[in-house]
DNA sequence: ATTAAAATTGTAATCAATACAGTTTATGTG
DNA sequence: CACATAAACTGTATTGATTACAATTTTAAT
């Protein structure tokens, strides 16, 4: 099958190919067959700091992959999560976001404009003896508040 | 309107009355009219460490308040959250849980049995200069893993 | 080329949450 | 007490994210 690459420069093709290879071998390491859809979904996830929703991923990729199905996006993301190469963010109350950055970091969400921003924290900083004997696999830290821009725009809420 | 209190002892009536008064004045402080339903929902929320879902609250309370509507439970909880006397826990992927404990603590969820357990952490421990200029209103910390019991029951995953 | 397994697709179903209009309850006034 | 107004509550319909599932397409191997 062929995809429209008419608007892509040679350099971008090289980069894409390079990305695809890197992502492909990452998937193979997890025993995930690196299909075109899977590579593109992971590539999209890795290239966005916005931690996209299923709908955002689908809407963006279906323009270039007209046969893409939203079910495939769901299936693929669930597969990534099970393989620990992506994580679920429950920072929204109604919609799931996904993050391919598995390093230790938290997420700040502005309650006014909705932007989500990463922040670093020292992983053992939260540790507590309340969880002696518990095996902790994943730590999710969500902050909610106002970003600097929204504080400036509406000082007297 | 009358409610069935036949199975409640005098001591429990006194305690209930006491709880109701305490919760009632708490609600009044937030300009929330302390209706019977609101008091009972807050009382249920405060008495459970399990951080119940809407369905759990409704199912438990409708036995004693036959006219209760699930919409009222939704409305009441949203009202509590807006008034900052309860918080939303997005620790489940599909269902919202609620917590009336507004003190600084995190939530551990066992991925095997599903139990949710509170744990303390020092609030400023996570702080980072990545969020200079950001106004943080709420911090939610979720851990996922295995509780001691489930580790014992299934040592080899 | 043939076949089996895996991946993908599209539609239908599920279910938490909300919208909304109608009803009941609470509160205040004459 | 009667009445009026606002608030709270109820029940049903709707929304929308997610999953279930059967059918189709693609991939990989012989």
Tab-separated table of C-alpha atoms (C1' of nucleotides) in Angstrom:
chain	number	residue	atom	x	y	z
A	1	UNK	CA	0.000	0.000	0.000
A	2	UNK	CA	1.138	3.540	-0.773
A	3	UNK	CA	0.764	6.704	1.204
A	4	UNK	CA	0.907	10.280	0.059
A	5	UNK	CA	4.385	11.632	0.690
A	6	UNK	CA	4.305	14.345	-1.955
A	7	UNK	CA	4.703	17.172	0.526
A	8	UNK	CA	7.609	15.663	2.407
A	9	UNK	CA	11.169	16.770	1.704
A	10	UNK	CA	14.080	14.387	1.312
A	11	UNK	CA	15.444	15.370	4.672
A	12	UNK	CA	12.137	14.650	6.324
A	13	UNK	CA	11.925	11.316	4.601
A	14	UNK	CA	15.328	10.458	6.004
A	15	UNK	CA	14.254	11.554	9.466
A	16	UNK	CA	11.009	9.649	9.209
A	17	UNK	CA	12.833	6.592	8.097
A	18	UNK	CA	15.244	7.018	10.968
A	19	UNK	CA	12.446	7.527	13.474
A	20	UNK	CA	10.577	4.566	12.076
A	21	UNK	CA	13.617	2.367	12.446
A	22	UNK	CA	14.252	3.455	16.002
A	23	UNK	CA	10.615	3.040	16.960
A	24	UNK	CA	10.413	-0.222	15.070
A	25	UNK	CA	13.262	-1.749	16.999
A	26	UNK	CA	11.798	-0.397	20.235
A	27	UNK	CA	8.560	-2.213	19.448
A	28	UNK	CA	10.357	-5.398	18.471
A	29	UNK	CA	12.122	-5.370	21.811
A	30	UNK	CA	8.653	-5.581	23.389
A	31	UNK	CA	7.540	-8.327	20.991
A	32	UNK	CA	5.220	-5.925	19.219
A	33	UNK	CA	5.163	-6.245	15.483
A	34	UNK	CA	6.130	-2.831	14.122
A	35	UNK	CA	3.264	-2.267	11.737
A	36	UNK	CA	2.953	1.037	9.951
A	37	UNK	CA	0.041	2.181	12.113
A	38	UNK	CA	1.817	1.282	15.343
A	39	UNK	CA	4.976	3.096	14.326
A	40	UNK	CA	3.072	6.208	13.327
A	41	UNK	CA	1.011	6.208	16.517
A	42	UNK	CA	4.096	5.842	18.688
A	43	UNK	CA	5.896	8.468	16.640
A	44	UNK	CA	3.002	10.875	17.126
A	45	UNK	CA	2.877	10.148	20.843
A	46	UNK	CA	6.605	10.711	21.273
A	47	UNK	CA	6.637	13.928	19.282
A	48	UNK	CA	3.947	15.666	21.336
A	49	UNK	CA	4.391	17.172	24.728
A	50	UNK	CA	0.608	17.572	24.878
A	51	UNK	CA	-0.079	13.945	25.852
A	52	UNK	CA	-2.725	13.501	23.192
A	53	UNK	CA	-6.084	11.818	23.533
A	54	UNK	CA	-7.228	9.010	21.268
A	55	UNK	CA	-9.301	11.471	19.296
A	56	UNK	CA	-6.388	13.831	18.764
A	57	UNK	CA	-4.159	11.020	17.558
A	58	UNK	CA	-6.835	9.662	15.257
A	59	UNK	CA	-7.765	13.054	13.814
A	60	UNK	CA	-4.152	13.929	13.128
A	61	UNK	CA	-3.105	10.614	11.609
A	62	UNK	CA	-6.193	9.815	9.562
A	63	UNK	CA	-5.258	12.690	7.262
A	64	UNK	CA	-2.164	10.779	6.190
A	65	UNK	CA	-3.475	7.254	6.762
A	66	UNK	CA	-7.015	7.404	5.364
A	67	UNK	CA	-7.754	3.789	6.237
A	68	UNK	CA	-6.930	4.279	9.903
A	69	UNK	CA	-9.628	3.245	12.325
A	70	UNK	CA	-10.188	4.713	15.747
A	71	UNK	CA	-10.414	1.196	17.137
A	72	UNK	CA	-6.857	0.629	15.961
A	73	UNK	CA	-5.744	3.674	17.903
A	74	UNK	CA	-7.438	2.303	21.023
A	75	UNK	CA	-6.008	-1.175	20.488
A	76	UNK	CA	-2.535	0.129	19.831
A	77	UNK	CA	-2.448	2.403	22.852
A	78	UNK	CA	-3.727	-0.352	25.116
A	79	UNK	CA	-0.993	-2.583	23.733
A	80	UNK	CA	1.652	0.058	24.420
A	81	UNK	CA	0.411	0.529	27.965
A	82	UNK	CA	0.432	-3.196	28.652
A	83	UNK	CA	4.012	-3.337	27.380
A	84	UNK	CA	5.056	-0.418	29.572
A	85	UNK	CA	6.202	1.777	26.712
A	86	UNK	CA	3.365	4.253	27.251
A	87	UNK	CA	1.347	5.322	30.249
A	88	UNK	CA	-2.214	6.393	30.857
A	89	UNK	CA	-2.796	9.873	32.222
A	90	UNK	CA	-6.064	10.284	34.087
A	91	UNK	CA	-5.554	14.001	34.395
A	92	UNK	CA	-8.858	14.714	32.635
A	93	UNK	CA	-12.066	13.575	34.222
A	94	UNK	CA	-13.699	12.331	31.051
A	95	UNK	CA	-10.979	11.523	28.542
A	96	UNK	CA	-7.804	9.493	28.761
A	97	UNK	CA	-4.491	10.969	27.691
A	98	UNK	CA	-1.388	8.997	26.816
A	99	UNK	CA	2.292	9.650	27.412
A	100	UNK	CA	5.241	7.840	25.873
A	101	UNK	CA	7.700	9.476	28.259
A	102	UNK	CA	8.206	6.854	30.940
A	103	UNK	CA	10.726	8.878	32.921
A	104	UNK	CA	9.826	10.166	36.356
A	105	UNK	CA	7.840	13.360	35.967
A	106	UNK	CA	4.579	14.921	37.033
A	107	UNK	CA	1.852	16.721	35.103
A	108	UNK	CA	0.443	20.143	35.786
A	109	UNK	CA	-2.947	21.010	34.300
A	110	UNK	CA	-4.160	24.587	34.088
A	111	UNK	CA	-7.779	24.650	35.158
A	112	UNK	CA	-8.439	27.699	33.003
A	113	UNK	CA	-6.881	27.046	29.593
A	114	UNK	CA	-6.435	23.303	29.984
A	115	UNK	CA	-2.787	23.157	28.990
A	116	UNK	CA	-0.826	20.226	30.421
A	117	UNK	CA	2.811	20.773	31.327
A	118	UNK	CA	5.425	18.313	32.516
A	119	UNK	CA	7.528	18.908	35.579
A	120	UNK	CA	10.348	16.981	37.182
A	121	UNK	CA	10.435	15.767	40.743
A	122	UNK	CA	12.757	13.486	42.600
A	123	UNK	CA	11.117	10.096	42.634
A	124	UNK	CA	11.966	9.050	46.194
A	125	UNK	CA	10.842	12.412	47.494
A	126	UNK	CA	7.302	11.238	48.107
A	127	UNK	CA	8.263	7.991	49.727
A	128	UNK	CA	6.638	7.114	52.979
A	129	UNK	CA	6.653	4.239	55.419
A	130	UNK	CA	2.880	4.011	54.988
A	131	UNK	CA	3.539	1.687	52.065
A	132	UNK	CA	5.990	-0.763	53.596
A	133	UNK	CA	5.384	-4.106	51.949
A	134	UNK	CA	3.610	-2.572	48.969
A	135	UNK	CA	5.130	-3.016	45.531
A	136	UNK	CA	4.899	0.270	43.647
A	137	UNK	CA	5.033	-0.122	39.884
A	138	UNK	CA	4.049	3.345	38.761
A	139	UNK	CA	3.742	6.789	40.292
A	140	UNK	CA	1.442	9.389	38.811
A	141	UNK	CA	1.554	12.949	40.100
A	142	UNK	CA	-1.008	15.482	38.951
A	143	UNK	CA	-1.080	19.142	39.905
A	144	UNK	CA	-4.030	21.409	39.168
A	145	UNK	CA	-4.029	25.186	39.201
A	146	UNK	CA	-3.388	28.207	37.017
A	147	UNK	CA	-0.571	28.732	34.565
A	148	UNK	CA	1.176	32.134	34.548
A	149	UNK	CA	-0.713	33.339	31.462
A	150	UNK	CA	-4.133	32.590	32.927
A	151	UNK	CA	-3.174	34.191	36.225
A	152	UNK	CA	-2.321	37.377	34.309
A	153	UNK	CA	-5.480	37.306	32.231
A	154	UNK	CA	-7.934	36.861	35.067
A	155	UNK	CA	-6.369	38.216	38.236
A	156	UNK	CA	-9.695	38.575	40.098
A	157	UNK	CA	-11.279	35.227	39.338
B	1	UNK	CA	-40.841	13.264	55.772
B	2	UNK	CA	-39.965	10.230	57.897
B	3	UNK	CA	-37.242	7.711	57.447
B	4	UNK	CA	-36.941	4.208	58.797
B	5	UNK	CA	-34.830	4.313	61.918
B	6	UNK	CA	-36.222	1.208	63.557
B	7	UNK	CA	-32.917	-0.622	63.627
B	8	UNK	CA	-30.925	2.215	65.102
B	9	UNK	CA	-30.093	2.312	68.782
B	10	UNK	CA	-30.426	5.400	70.961
B	11	UNK	CA	-26.682	5.805	71.077
B	12	UNK	CA	-26.473	5.685	67.301
B	13	UNK	CA	-29.252	8.231	67.031
B	14	UNK	CA	-27.278	10.532	69.286
B	15	UNK	CA	-24.157	9.975	67.210
B	16	UNK	CA	-26.053	10.481	63.991
B	17	UNK	CA	-27.549	13.634	65.290
B	18	UNK	CA	-24.141	14.794	66.353
B	19	UNK	CA	-22.637	13.942	62.972
B	20	UNK	CA	-25.497	15.621	61.207
B	21	UNK	CA	-25.003	18.778	63.228
B	22	UNK	CA	-21.274	18.855	62.608
B	23	UNK	CA	-21.702	18.181	58.906
B	24	UNK	CA	-24.585	20.623	58.720
B	25	UNK	CA	-22.524	23.468	60.102
B	26	UNK	CA	-19.654	22.501	57.822
B	27	UNK	CA	-21.972	22.804	54.848
B	28	UNK	CA	-23.390	26.098	56.081
B	29	UNK	CA	-19.876	27.480	56.295
B	30	UNK	CA	-19.640	26.831	52.553
B	31	UNK	CA	-23.060	28.363	51.879
B	32	UNK	CA	-24.508	24.959	51.120
B	33	UNK	CA	-27.956	24.365	52.502
B	34	UNK	CA	-27.668	21.269	54.696
B	35	UNK	CA	-30.456	19.196	53.247
B	36	UNK	CA	-30.974	15.668	54.481
B	37	UNK	CA	-29.567	14.133	51.301
B	38	UNK	CA	-26.480	16.317	51.366
B	39	UNK	CA	-25.763	15.531	54.983
B	40	UNK	CA	-26.154	11.819	54.449
B	41	UNK	CA	-23.967	11.839	51.339
B	42	UNK	CA	-21.219	13.775	53.098
B	43	UNK	CA	-21.536	11.539	56.131
B	44	UNK	CA	-21.162	8.467	53.944
B	45	UNK	CA	-18.188	9.968	52.170
B	46	UNK	CA	-16.447	10.855	55.426
B	47	UNK	CA	-17.063	7.476	56.995
B	48	UNK	CA	-15.466	5.447	54.192
B	49	UNK	CA	-11.806	5.052	53.575
B	50	UNK	CA	-12.711	3.398	50.280
B	51	UNK	CA	-13.336	6.682	48.423
B	52	UNK	CA	-16.656	5.526	47.056
B	53	UNK	CA	-18.000	5.942	43.561
B	54	UNK	CA	-21.354	7.555	42.795
B	55	UNK	CA	-22.867	4.133	42.335
B	56	UNK	CA	-21.591	2.876	45.688
B	57	UNK	CA	-22.957	5.911	47.482
B	58	UNK	CA	-26.299	5.670	45.727
B	59	UNK	CA	-26.673	1.936	46.271
B	60	UNK	CA	-25.862	2.238	49.966
B	61	UNK	CA	-28.033	5.241	50.727
B	62	UNK	CA	-31.083	4.409	48.625
B	63	UNK	CA	-31.821	1.576	51.061
B	64	UNK	CA	-32.464	4.143	53.775
B	65	UNK	CA	-33.618	7.017	51.550
B	66	UNK	CA	-35.888	5.321	49.028
B	67	UNK	CA	-36.618	8.556	47.179
B	68	UNK	CA	-32.952	9.255	46.533
B	69	UNK	CA	-32.007	9.817	42.923
B	70	UNK	CA	-28.647	9.102	41.387
B	71	UNK	CA	-28.724	12.537	39.811
B	72	UNK	CA	-28.858	14.009	43.292
B	73	UNK	CA	-25.722	12.101	44.206
B	74	UNK	CA	-23.986	13.478	41.118
B	75	UNK	CA	-25.213	17.011	41.775
B	76	UNK	CA	-24.268	16.898	45.430
B	77	UNK	CA	-20.770	15.593	44.825
B	78	UNK	CA	-20.124	18.184	42.124
B	79	UNK	CA	-21.298	20.816	44.578
B	80	UNK	CA	-18.935	19.515	47.261
B	81	UNK	CA	-16.026	19.506	44.840
B	82	UNK	CA	-16.726	23.056	43.699
B	83	UNK	CA	-16.779	24.131	47.343
B	84	UNK	CA	-13.490	22.357	48.053
B	85	UNK	CA	-14.895	20.090	50.737
B	86	UNK	CA	-14.423	16.993	48.604
B	87	UNK	CA	-12.043	16.030	45.849
B	88	UNK	CA	-12.233	13.963	42.721
B	89	UNK	CA	-9.989	10.928	42.474
B	90	UNK	CA	-9.207	9.841	38.917
B	91	UNK	CA	-7.467	6.732	40.125
B	92	UNK	CA	-9.790	4.514	38.107
B	93	UNK	CA	-9.791	4.796	34.357
B	94	UNK	CA	-13.519	4.561	33.914
B	95	UNK	CA	-15.204	5.683	37.124
B	96	UNK	CA	-14.732	8.690	39.352
B	97	UNK	CA	-14.134	8.275	43.061
B	98	UNK	CA	-14.623	10.929	45.707
B	99	UNK	CA	-12.722	11.764	48.862
B	100	UNK	CA	-13.796	14.071	51.664
B	101	UNK	CA	-10.344	14.025	53.247
B	102	UNK	CA	-8.752	17.229	51.989
B	103	UNK	CA	-5.507	16.759	53.875
B	104	UNK	CA	-2.296	16.101	51.988
B	105	UNK	CA	-2.135	12.432	51.159
B	106	UNK	CA	-1.667	10.134	48.193
B	107	UNK	CA	-3.572	7.072	47.013
B	108	UNK	CA	-2.194	3.644	46.296
B	109	UNK	CA	-4.253	1.310	44.134
B	110	UNK	CA	-3.552	-2.407	43.989
B	111	UNK	CA	-3.713	-3.488	40.371
B	112	UNK	CA	-4.735	-6.996	41.381
B	113	UNK	CA	-7.475	-6.669	43.996
B	114	UNK	CA	-8.331	-3.030	43.352
B	115	UNK	CA	-8.122	-1.848	46.946
B	116	UNK	CA	-7.287	1.827	47.404
B	117	UNK	CA	-5.142	2.847	50.365
B	118	UNK	CA	-4.158	6.273	51.582
B	119	UNK	CA	-0.593	7.205	52.343
B	120	UNK	CA	1.007	10.328	53.716
B	121	UNK	CA	3.742	12.313	52.041
B	122	UNK	CA	5.321	15.624	52.786
B	123	UNK	CA	3.634	18.129	50.513
B	124	UNK	CA	6.666	20.248	49.582
B	125	UNK	CA	8.683	17.118	48.884
B	126	UNK	CA	7.707	17.041	45.248
B	127	UNK	CA	8.262	20.697	44.641
B	128	UNK	CA	10.303	21.707	41.687
B	129	UNK	CA	11.435	24.875	40.024
B	130	UNK	CA	9.810	23.661	36.806
B	131	UNK	CA	6.619	25.310	38.027
B	132	UNK	CA	7.875	28.748	38.978
B	133	UNK	CA	5.056	31.179	38.331
B	134	UNK	CA	2.416	28.455	38.333
B	135	UNK	CA	-0.306	28.582	40.971
B	136	UNK	CA	-0.867	25.073	42.313
B	137	UNK	CA	-4.294	24.588	43.874
B	138	UNK	CA	-4.363	20.837	44.286
B	139	UNK	CA	-1.894	17.968	44.210
B	140	UNK	CA	-3.008	14.449	43.403
B	141	UNK	CA	-0.579	11.575	43.820
B	142	UNK	CA	-1.502	8.103	42.621
B	143	UNK	CA	0.609	4.996	43.039
B	144	UNK	CA	-0.147	1.726	41.279
B	145	UNK	CA	1.208	-1.681	42.156
B	146	UNK	CA	0.553	-4.709	44.322
B	147	UNK	CA	-0.543	-4.778	47.938
B	148	UNK	CA	1.193	-7.243	50.302
B	149	UNK	CA	-1.689	-9.735	50.166
B	150	UNK	CA	-1.724	-9.918	46.384
B	151	UNK	CA	2.057	-10.245	46.276
B	152	UNK	CA	1.756	-13.254	48.555
B	153	UNK	CA	-1.092	-14.840	46.624
B	154	UNK	CA	0.484	-14.624	43.201
B	155	UNK	CA	4.259	-14.507	43.576
B	156	UNK	CA	4.901	-15.431	39.919
B	157	UNK	CA	2.638	-12.894	38.269
C	1	DA	C1'	0.186	-19.804	-4.895
C	2	DT	C1'	-1.911	-21.309	-0.565
C	3	DT	C1'	-2.841	-21.127	3.981
C	4	DA	C1'	-2.860	-19.639	8.789
C	5	DA	C1'	-2.107	-16.124	11.967
C	6	DA	C1'	-2.057	-11.419	13.024
C	7	DA	C1'	-3.597	-6.814	12.364
C	8	DT	C1'	-7.067	-3.727	11.089
C	9	DT	C1'	-11.711	-2.064	10.282
C	10	DG	C1'	-16.551	-0.570	11.067
C	11	DT	C1'	-20.574	-1.084	13.546
C	12	DA	C1'	-23.040	-2.059	17.627
C	13	DA	C1'	-23.211	-2.119	22.457
C	14	DT	C1'	-21.899	-0.473	27.103
C	15	DC	C1'	-21.962	2.654	30.691
C	16	DA	C1'	-20.550	6.826	33.432
C	17	DA	C1'	-21.919	11.379	33.373
C	18	DT	C1'	-24.748	15.275	32.074
C	19	DA	C1'	-28.927	17.909	30.358
C	20	DC	C1'	-33.247	19.068	31.202
C	21	DA	C1'	-38.003	19.590	32.295
C	22	DG	C1'	-41.230	18.480	35.698
C	23	DT	C1'	-42.155	17.764	40.676
C	24	DT	C1'	-41.460	18.292	45.452
C	25	DT	C1'	-39.738	20.665	49.406
C	26	DA	C1'	-38.199	24.622	51.982
C	27	DT	C1'	-38.469	29.490	53.095
C	28	DG	C1'	-40.389	33.869	53.583
C	29	DT	C1'	-44.298	37.297	53.445
C	30	DG	C1'	-48.841	39.214	54.270
D	1	DC	C1'	-52.545	29.840	57.796
D	2	DA	C1'	-52.488	30.690	52.780
D	3	DC	C1'	-49.773	31.893	49.195
D	4	DA	C1'	-45.679	32.750	46.329
D	5	DT	C1'	-40.980	32.149	45.164
D	6	DA	C1'	-36.751	29.873	45.123
D	7	DA	C1'	-34.174	25.905	45.954
D	8	DA	C1'	-33.646	21.060	45.935
D	9	DC	C1'	-34.763	16.836	44.040
D	10	DT	C1'	-36.340	13.346	40.646
D	11	DG	C1'	-36.648	10.529	36.391
D	12	DT	C1'	-35.828	10.143	31.756
D	13	DA	C1'	-33.345	11.147	27.670
D	14	DT	C1'	-29.020	12.195	25.743
D	15	DT	C1'	-24.118	12.439	25.204
D	16	DG	C1'	-19.692	10.615	24.420
D	17	DA	C1'	-15.594	7.761	25.526
D	18	DT	C1'	-14.535	3.095	25.424
D	19	DT	C1'	-15.055	-1.722	24.440
D	20	DA	C1'	-16.991	-5.976	22.032
D	21	DC	C1'	-17.130	-8.368	18.153
D	22	DA	C1'	-17.491	-10.193	13.615
D	23	DA	C1'	-15.798	-9.364	9.089
D	24	DT	C1'	-12.062	-7.940	6.203
D	25	DT	C1'	-7.359	-7.095	5.002
D	26	DT	C1'	-2.572	-7.719	5.563
D	27	DT	C1'	1.493	-10.295	6.800
D	28	DA	C1'	4.470	-14.255	7.021
D	29	DA	C1'	5.559	-18.891	6.172
D	30	DT	C1'	5.573	-23.087	3.607
